[in-house]
Amino acid sequence: EPEVTQTPSHQVTQMGQEVILRCVPISNHLYFYWYRQILGQKVEFLVSFYNNEISEKSEIFDDQFSVERPDGSNFTLKIRSTKLEDSAMYFCASSGGTAYEKLFFGSGTQLSVL
Amino acid sequence: GDSVTQMEGPVTLSEEAFLTINCTYTATGYPSLFWYVQYPGEGLQLLLKATKADDKGSNKGFEATYRKETTSFHLEKGSVQVSDSAVYFCALNNNAGNMLTFGGGTRLMVKP
């Protein structure tokens, strides 16, 4: 079965630093997502991306966050100036259609902000 | 806003035991309901879904029925295996966008 690939699997950064999390969605998918899970808490929606623009975002996704699809294969999440509370597991996902359809998730990037 | 509540884990069962993981939801309108599973070291995978009231989703021996009257979508399996050990997430999509709202996840541990 096709997979969503995320790199790196672990990222450690200093507070205030910029970090870029990378994802390679499934090649023929049209919708792309970022979710995160803070340790011991629920998986939370951050943003969805379709047709080269953000289609929906949550309150968490403030001006410190941005997403980009720089080429035909990668989908990135940038945190401009990381905060301690950004420490979480970040999941990328993609789907061929809307969220009614099956979402394929990557195995996540564990971000630790020190 | 929309929310999903799952029973807290971990749930520890012996092999071949009956499994129920409770899930209830709060949502406007008529959401679609999902169960996702996360095996160790992997991403979340769709296990089953139901898109309207009284629908039953099923896959790999797991079942869940969309109960609008009790706003529930409980996950069941008649006989669990050690390989079912994972974290199970209940989720909804309120059909107004692309956002999935997840419950907190329930860890299942099955012992031989």
PDB file of C-alpha atoms in Angstrom:
ATOM      1  CA  GLU A   1       0.000   0.000   0.000  1.00  0.00           C
ATOM      2  CA  PRO A   2       1.312   3.519  -0.734  1.00  0.00           C
ATOM      3  CA  GLU A   3       2.733   5.450   2.196  1.00  0.00           C
ATOM      4  CA  VAL A   4       3.074   9.002   3.419  1.00  0.00           C
ATOM      5  CA  THR A   5       6.679   9.656   4.378  1.00  0.00           C
ATOM      6  CA  GLN A   6       7.753  12.139   7.035  1.00  0.00           C
ATOM      7  CA  THR A   7      11.243  13.362   7.830  1.00  0.00           C
ATOM      8  CA  PRO A   8      12.891  13.616  10.228  1.00  0.00           C
ATOM      9  CA  SER A   9      11.368  11.165  12.691  1.00  0.00           C
ATOM     10  CA  HIS A  10      12.766  13.223  15.582  1.00  0.00           C
ATOM     11  CA  GLN A  11      13.690  16.901  15.651  1.00  0.00           C
ATOM     12  CA  VAL A  12      15.213  18.733  18.572  1.00  0.00           C
ATOM     13  CA  THR A  13      15.421  22.510  18.426  1.00  0.00           C
ATOM     14  CA  GLN A  14      16.029  25.485  20.669  1.00  0.00           C
ATOM     15  CA  MET A  15      13.207  27.824  21.599  1.00  0.00           C
ATOM     16  CA  GLY A  16      12.954  30.674  19.108  1.00  0.00           C
ATOM     17  CA  GLN A  17      14.491  28.723  16.244  1.00  0.00           C
ATOM     18  CA  GLU A  18      12.751  28.036  12.963  1.00  0.00           C
ATOM     19  CA  VAL A  19      11.957  24.444  12.116  1.00  0.00           C
ATOM     20  CA  ILE A  20      10.698  22.819   8.927  1.00  0.00           C
ATOM     21  CA  LEU A  21       8.961  19.472   9.010  1.00  0.00           C
ATOM     22  CA  ARG A  22       8.844  17.603   5.741  1.00  0.00           C
ATOM     23  CA  CYS A  23       6.336  15.238   4.238  1.00  0.00           C
ATOM     24  CA  VAL A  24       5.994  13.375   0.975  1.00  0.00           C
ATOM     25  CA  PRO A  25       2.287  12.660   0.435  1.00  0.00           C
ATOM     26  CA  ILE A  26       0.980   9.900  -1.774  1.00  0.00           C
ATOM     27  CA  SER A  27       1.640  10.933  -5.333  1.00  0.00           C
ATOM     28  CA  ASN A  28      -1.869  11.176  -6.793  1.00  0.00           C
ATOM     29  CA  HIS A  29      -3.500  12.674  -3.718  1.00  0.00           C
ATOM     30  CA  LEU A  30      -5.013  16.135  -3.838  1.00  0.00           C
ATOM     31  CA  TYR A  31      -5.610  17.047  -0.179  1.00  0.00           C
ATOM     32  CA  PHE A  32      -2.866  17.467   2.385  1.00  0.00           C
ATOM     33  CA  TYR A  33      -3.067  17.927   6.126  1.00  0.00           C
ATOM     34  CA  TRP A  34      -1.052  18.537   9.251  1.00  0.00           C
ATOM     35  CA  TYR A  35      -2.185  17.311  12.658  1.00  0.00           C
ATOM     36  CA  ARG A  36      -0.344  17.295  15.942  1.00  0.00           C
ATOM     37  CA  GLN A  37      -0.553  15.437  19.222  1.00  0.00           C
ATOM     38  CA  ILE A  38       0.895  16.886  22.386  1.00  0.00           C
ATOM     39  CA  LEU A  39       1.913  14.125  24.769  1.00  0.00           C
ATOM     40  CA  GLY A  40      -1.122  12.821  26.628  1.00  0.00           C
ATOM     41  CA  GLN A  41      -3.573  14.957  24.667  1.00  0.00           C
ATOM     42  CA  LYS A  42      -5.821  14.551  21.660  1.00  0.00           C
ATOM     43  CA  VAL A  43      -4.748  14.565  18.036  1.00  0.00           C
ATOM     44  CA  GLU A  44      -5.505  18.105  16.863  1.00  0.00           C
ATOM     45  CA  PHE A  45      -6.133  19.422  13.372  1.00  0.00           C
ATOM     46  CA  LEU A  46      -3.788  22.183  12.236  1.00  0.00           C
ATOM     47  CA  VAL A  47      -4.389  22.826   8.554  1.00  0.00           C
ATOM     48  CA  SER A  48      -5.642  21.410   5.279  1.00  0.00           C
ATOM     49  CA  PHE A  49      -4.236  22.312   1.880  1.00  0.00           C
ATOM     50  CA  TYR A  50      -5.780  21.900  -1.534  1.00  0.00           C
ATOM     51  CA  ASN A  51      -5.045  23.323  -4.945  1.00  0.00           C
ATOM     52  CA  ASN A  52      -1.952  25.112  -3.652  1.00  0.00           C
ATOM     53  CA  GLU A  53      -3.705  27.020  -0.924  1.00  0.00           C
ATOM     54  CA  ILE A  54      -4.914  26.570   2.632  1.00  0.00           C
ATOM     55  CA  SER A  55      -8.510  25.342   2.590  1.00  0.00           C
ATOM     56  CA  GLU A  56      -9.062  25.221   6.329  1.00  0.00           C
ATOM     57  CA  LYS A  57      -7.054  25.945   9.473  1.00  0.00           C
ATOM     58  CA  SER A  58      -7.578  25.724  13.191  1.00  0.00           C
ATOM     59  CA  GLU A  59      -7.004  28.332  15.884  1.00  0.00           C
ATOM     60  CA  ILE A  60      -3.681  26.662  16.641  1.00  0.00           C
ATOM     61  CA  PHE A  61      -2.386  27.517  13.183  1.00  0.00           C
ATOM     62  CA  ASP A  62      -1.406  31.114  13.878  1.00  0.00           C
ATOM     63  CA  ASP A  63       1.063  33.398  12.122  1.00  0.00           C
ATOM     64  CA  GLN A  64       3.985  31.358  13.415  1.00  0.00           C
ATOM     65  CA  PHE A  65       2.953  28.464  11.204  1.00  0.00           C
ATOM     66  CA  SER A  66       3.033  28.182   7.442  1.00  0.00           C
ATOM     67  CA  VAL A  67       2.711  25.394   4.904  1.00  0.00           C
ATOM     68  CA  GLU A  68       4.097  25.023   1.457  1.00  0.00           C
ATOM     69  CA  ARG A  69       4.148  22.622  -1.414  1.00  0.00           C
ATOM     70  CA  PRO A  70       7.425  23.717  -2.969  1.00  0.00           C
ATOM     71  CA  ASP A  71       7.404  21.144  -5.745  1.00  0.00           C
ATOM     72  CA  GLY A  72       5.216  18.332  -6.989  1.00  0.00           C
ATOM     73  CA  SER A  73       6.082  15.935  -4.222  1.00  0.00           C
ATOM     74  CA  ASN A  74       6.877  17.638  -0.905  1.00  0.00           C
ATOM     75  CA  PHE A  75       4.566  19.261   1.630  1.00  0.00           C
ATOM     76  CA  THR A  76       6.204  21.196   4.461  1.00  0.00           C
ATOM     77  CA  LEU A  77       5.182  22.713   7.763  1.00  0.00           C
ATOM     78  CA  LYS A  78       7.278  25.612   8.994  1.00  0.00           C
ATOM     79  CA  ILE A  79       7.228  26.961  12.520  1.00  0.00           C
ATOM     80  CA  ARG A  80       8.887  30.347  12.414  1.00  0.00           C
ATOM     81  CA  SER A  81       9.883  30.812  16.038  1.00  0.00           C
ATOM     82  CA  THR A  82       9.332  27.706  18.099  1.00  0.00           C
ATOM     83  CA  LYS A  83       7.922  27.791  21.606  1.00  0.00           C
ATOM     84  CA  LEU A  84       8.134  25.171  24.328  1.00  0.00           C
ATOM     85  CA  GLU A  85       4.445  24.397  23.850  1.00  0.00           C
ATOM     86  CA  ASP A  86       5.079  23.463  20.210  1.00  0.00           C
ATOM     87  CA  SER A  87       6.670  20.233  21.427  1.00  0.00           C
ATOM     88  CA  ALA A  88       4.467  17.485  20.010  1.00  0.00           C
ATOM     89  CA  MET A  89       4.205  14.692  17.485  1.00  0.00           C
ATOM     90  CA  TYR A  90       3.337  16.199  14.112  1.00  0.00           C
ATOM     91  CA  PHE A  91       1.478  14.030  11.634  1.00  0.00           C
ATOM     92  CA  CYS A  92       1.193  14.702   7.940  1.00  0.00           C
ATOM     93  CA  ALA A  93      -1.690  13.142   6.026  1.00  0.00           C
ATOM     94  CA  SER A  94      -3.033  13.084   2.502  1.00  0.00           C
ATOM     95  CA  SER A  95      -6.188  11.932   0.790  1.00  0.00           C
ATOM     96  CA  GLY A  96      -7.495  11.613  -2.703  1.00  0.00           C
ATOM     97  CA  GLY A  97     -10.668  13.456  -1.738  1.00  0.00           C
ATOM     98  CA  THR A  98     -12.138  15.222   1.247  1.00  0.00           C
ATOM     99  CA  ALA A  99     -11.900  14.043   4.846  1.00  0.00           C
ATOM    100  CA  TYR A 100     -14.839  11.676   4.247  1.00  0.00           C
ATOM    101  CA  GLU A 101     -12.330   9.714   2.270  1.00  0.00           C
ATOM    102  CA  LYS A 102      -9.575   7.643   3.750  1.00  0.00           C
ATOM    103  CA  LEU A 103      -6.756   9.745   5.136  1.00  0.00           C
ATOM    104  CA  PHE A 104      -3.293   8.249   4.886  1.00  0.00           C
ATOM    105  CA  PHE A 105      -1.080   9.352   7.747  1.00  0.00           C
ATOM    106  CA  GLY A 106       2.671   9.403   8.033  1.00  0.00           C
ATOM    107  CA  SER A 107       4.363   7.954  11.106  1.00  0.00           C
ATOM    108  CA  GLY A 108       5.011  11.413  12.485  1.00  0.00           C
ATOM    109  CA  THR A 109       7.831  13.747  13.463  1.00  0.00           C
ATOM    110  CA  GLN A 110       8.459  14.106  17.172  1.00  0.00           C
ATOM    111  CA  LEU A 111       9.407  17.748  17.742  1.00  0.00           C
ATOM    112  CA  SER A 112      11.111  18.651  21.003  1.00  0.00           C
ATOM    113  CA  VAL A 113      11.620  22.343  21.763  1.00  0.00           C
ATOM    114  CA  LEU A 114      14.160  22.983  24.509  1.00  0.00           C
TER     115      LEU A 114
ATOM    116  CA  GLY B   1     -17.845  22.959  18.937  1.00  0.00           C
ATOM    117  CA  ASP B   2     -17.510  19.356  17.866  1.00  0.00           C
ATOM    118  CA  SER B   3     -15.924  16.893  20.260  1.00  0.00           C
ATOM    119  CA  VAL B   4     -15.240  13.187  20.651  1.00  0.00           C
ATOM    120  CA  THR B   5     -14.895  11.366  23.956  1.00  0.00           C
ATOM    121  CA  GLN B   6     -13.343   7.932  24.290  1.00  0.00           C
ATOM    122  CA  MET B   7     -12.902   5.667  27.246  1.00  0.00           C
ATOM    123  CA  GLU B   8      -9.511   6.087  28.816  1.00  0.00           C
ATOM    124  CA  GLY B   9      -7.045   3.290  28.574  1.00  0.00           C
ATOM    125  CA  PRO B  10      -5.074   1.285  28.691  1.00  0.00           C
ATOM    126  CA  VAL B  11      -7.420  -1.591  28.080  1.00  0.00           C
ATOM    127  CA  THR B  12      -5.716  -4.898  28.817  1.00  0.00           C
ATOM    128  CA  LEU B  13      -7.298  -8.110  27.562  1.00  0.00           C
ATOM    129  CA  SER B  14      -6.331 -11.711  27.112  1.00  0.00           C
ATOM    130  CA  GLU B  15      -6.251 -13.171  23.623  1.00  0.00           C
ATOM    131  CA  GLU B  16      -9.700 -14.190  22.318  1.00  0.00           C
ATOM    132  CA  ALA B  17     -11.499 -11.870  24.741  1.00  0.00           C
ATOM    133  CA  PHE B  18     -14.335  -9.602  23.619  1.00  0.00           C
ATOM    134  CA  LEU B  19     -13.414  -5.966  23.052  1.00  0.00           C
ATOM    135  CA  THR B  20     -15.501  -2.834  23.429  1.00  0.00           C
ATOM    136  CA  ILE B  21     -14.048   0.649  23.238  1.00  0.00           C
ATOM    137  CA  ASN B  22     -16.638   3.318  23.918  1.00  0.00           C
ATOM    138  CA  CYS B  23     -16.879   6.477  21.836  1.00  0.00           C
ATOM    139  CA  THR B  24     -19.436   9.261  22.095  1.00  0.00           C
ATOM    140  CA  TYR B  25     -19.561  12.496  20.185  1.00  0.00           C
ATOM    141  CA  THR B  26     -21.006  15.982  20.176  1.00  0.00           C
ATOM    142  CA  ALA B  27     -21.543  17.610  16.804  1.00  0.00           C
ATOM    143  CA  THR B  28     -23.896  19.802  14.877  1.00  0.00           C
ATOM    144  CA  GLY B  29     -25.596  18.260  11.903  1.00  0.00           C
ATOM    145  CA  TYR B  30     -24.905  14.725  10.778  1.00  0.00           C
ATOM    146  CA  PRO B  31     -21.212  13.909  10.996  1.00  0.00           C
ATOM    147  CA  SER B  32     -19.361  10.990   9.477  1.00  0.00           C
ATOM    148  CA  LEU B  33     -17.689   8.791  12.074  1.00  0.00           C
ATOM    149  CA  PHE B  34     -14.376   6.955  11.912  1.00  0.00           C
ATOM    150  CA  TRP B  35     -12.105   4.632  13.824  1.00  0.00           C
ATOM    151  CA  TYR B  36      -8.394   4.978  13.172  1.00  0.00           C
ATOM    152  CA  VAL B  37      -5.724   2.633  14.559  1.00  0.00           C
ATOM    153  CA  GLN B  38      -2.068   3.370  15.263  1.00  0.00           C
ATOM    154  CA  TYR B  39       0.284   0.409  15.561  1.00  0.00           C
ATOM    155  CA  PRO B  40       3.623   0.980  17.311  1.00  0.00           C
ATOM    156  CA  GLY B  41       5.976   3.108  15.231  1.00  0.00           C
ATOM    157  CA  GLU B  42       3.440   3.710  12.485  1.00  0.00           C
ATOM    158  CA  GLY B  43       1.004   6.417  11.411  1.00  0.00           C
ATOM    159  CA  LEU B  44      -2.725   6.341  11.958  1.00  0.00           C
ATOM    160  CA  GLN B  45      -4.632   4.032   9.622  1.00  0.00           C
ATOM    161  CA  LEU B  46      -8.328   4.098   8.847  1.00  0.00           C
ATOM    162  CA  LEU B  47      -9.939   1.033  10.395  1.00  0.00           C
ATOM    163  CA  LEU B  48     -13.591   1.635   9.548  1.00  0.00           C
ATOM    164  CA  LYS B  49     -16.129   4.366   9.015  1.00  0.00           C
ATOM    165  CA  ALA B  50     -19.866   5.080   8.895  1.00  0.00           C
ATOM    166  CA  THR B  51     -21.443   8.041   7.195  1.00  0.00           C
ATOM    167  CA  LYS B  52     -25.046   7.989   8.388  1.00  0.00           C
ATOM    168  CA  ALA B  53     -27.208   6.853  11.255  1.00  0.00           C
ATOM    169  CA  ASP B  54     -27.566   3.070  11.726  1.00  0.00           C
ATOM    170  CA  ASP B  55     -24.699   2.371   9.320  1.00  0.00           C
ATOM    171  CA  LYS B  56     -22.306  -0.315  10.510  1.00  0.00           C
ATOM    172  CA  GLY B  57     -18.661  -0.031   9.602  1.00  0.00           C
ATOM    173  CA  SER B  58     -16.593  -3.208   9.679  1.00  0.00           C
ATOM    174  CA  ASN B  59     -13.055  -4.307   8.906  1.00  0.00           C
ATOM    175  CA  LYS B  60     -10.652  -7.001  10.129  1.00  0.00           C
ATOM    176  CA  GLY B  61     -13.274  -8.365  12.541  1.00  0.00           C
ATOM    177  CA  PHE B  62     -13.911  -4.943  14.100  1.00  0.00           C
ATOM    178  CA  GLU B  63     -17.361  -3.362  13.963  1.00  0.00           C
ATOM    179  CA  ALA B  64     -18.954  -0.094  14.988  1.00  0.00           C
ATOM    180  CA  THR B  65     -22.540   1.088  14.530  1.00  0.00           C
ATOM    181  CA  TYR B  66     -23.482   4.752  14.131  1.00  0.00           C
ATOM    182  CA  ARG B  67     -26.089   5.381  16.836  1.00  0.00           C
ATOM    183  CA  LYS B  68     -27.592   8.831  16.437  1.00  0.00           C
ATOM    184  CA  GLU B  69     -29.987   8.456  19.377  1.00  0.00           C
ATOM    185  CA  THR B  70     -27.111   7.879  21.798  1.00  0.00           C
ATOM    186  CA  THR B  71     -24.501   9.836  19.780  1.00  0.00           C
ATOM    187  CA  SER B  72     -22.192   6.852  19.994  1.00  0.00           C
ATOM    188  CA  PHE B  73     -19.896   4.821  17.773  1.00  0.00           C
ATOM    189  CA  HIS B  74     -18.526   2.067  19.994  1.00  0.00           C
ATOM    190  CA  LEU B  75     -15.842  -0.212  18.582  1.00  0.00           C
ATOM    191  CA  GLU B  76     -16.247  -3.971  19.108  1.00  0.00           C
ATOM    192  CA  LYS B  77     -14.412  -7.139  18.232  1.00  0.00           C
ATOM    193  CA  GLY B  78     -15.514 -10.604  19.214  1.00  0.00           C
ATOM    194  CA  SER B  79     -12.083 -12.157  19.702  1.00  0.00           C
ATOM    195  CA  VAL B  80      -8.963 -10.019  19.951  1.00  0.00           C
ATOM    196  CA  GLN B  81      -5.470 -11.124  18.992  1.00  0.00           C
ATOM    197  CA  VAL B  82      -2.070 -10.035  20.246  1.00  0.00           C
ATOM    198  CA  SER B  83      -1.581  -8.286  16.891  1.00  0.00           C
ATOM    199  CA  ASP B  84      -4.530  -5.988  17.691  1.00  0.00           C
ATOM    200  CA  SER B  85      -2.421  -4.258  20.343  1.00  0.00           C
ATOM    201  CA  ALA B  86      -2.407  -0.617  19.268  1.00  0.00           C
ATOM    202  CA  VAL B  87      -3.909   2.779  20.011  1.00  0.00           C
ATOM    203  CA  TYR B  88      -7.442   3.276  18.691  1.00  0.00           C
ATOM    204  CA  PHE B  89      -8.812   6.715  17.847  1.00  0.00           C
ATOM    205  CA  CYS B  90     -12.430   7.623  17.301  1.00  0.00           C
ATOM    206  CA  ALA B  91     -12.979  10.644  15.050  1.00  0.00           C
ATOM    207  CA  LEU B  92     -15.674  12.610  13.297  1.00  0.00           C
ATOM    208  CA  ASN B  93     -15.966  14.840  10.281  1.00  0.00           C
ATOM    209  CA  ASN B  94     -18.858  17.227  10.411  1.00  0.00           C
ATOM    210  CA  ASN B  95     -19.176  17.334   6.641  1.00  0.00           C
ATOM    211  CA  ALA B  96     -18.632  21.073   6.631  1.00  0.00           C
ATOM    212  CA  GLY B  97     -14.965  20.855   5.790  1.00  0.00           C
ATOM    213  CA  ASN B  98     -11.904  18.699   5.789  1.00  0.00           C
ATOM    214  CA  MET B  99     -11.174  18.663   9.482  1.00  0.00           C
ATOM    215  CA  LEU B 100     -11.239  15.467  11.504  1.00  0.00           C
ATOM    216  CA  THR B 101     -11.948  15.849  15.214  1.00  0.00           C
ATOM    217  CA  PHE B 102     -10.288  13.077  17.210  1.00  0.00           C
ATOM    218  CA  GLY B 103     -10.875  11.561  20.585  1.00  0.00           C
ATOM    219  CA  GLY B 104      -7.984  11.103  22.971  1.00  0.00           C
ATOM    220  CA  GLY B 105      -7.161   7.577  21.847  1.00  0.00           C
ATOM    221  CA  THR B 106      -7.431   4.302  23.752  1.00  0.00           C
ATOM    222  CA  ARG B 107      -4.449   2.015  24.091  1.00  0.00           C
ATOM    223  CA  LEU B 108      -5.294  -1.671  23.795  1.00  0.00           C
ATOM    224  CA  MET B 109      -2.883  -4.305  25.056  1.00  0.00           C
ATOM    225  CA  VAL B 110      -3.659  -7.939  24.306  1.00  0.00           C
ATOM    226  CA  LYS B 111      -1.747 -10.591  26.227  1.00  0.00           C
ATOM    227  CA  PRO B 112      -1.227 -14.136  24.974  1.00  0.00           C
TER     228      PRO B 112
END
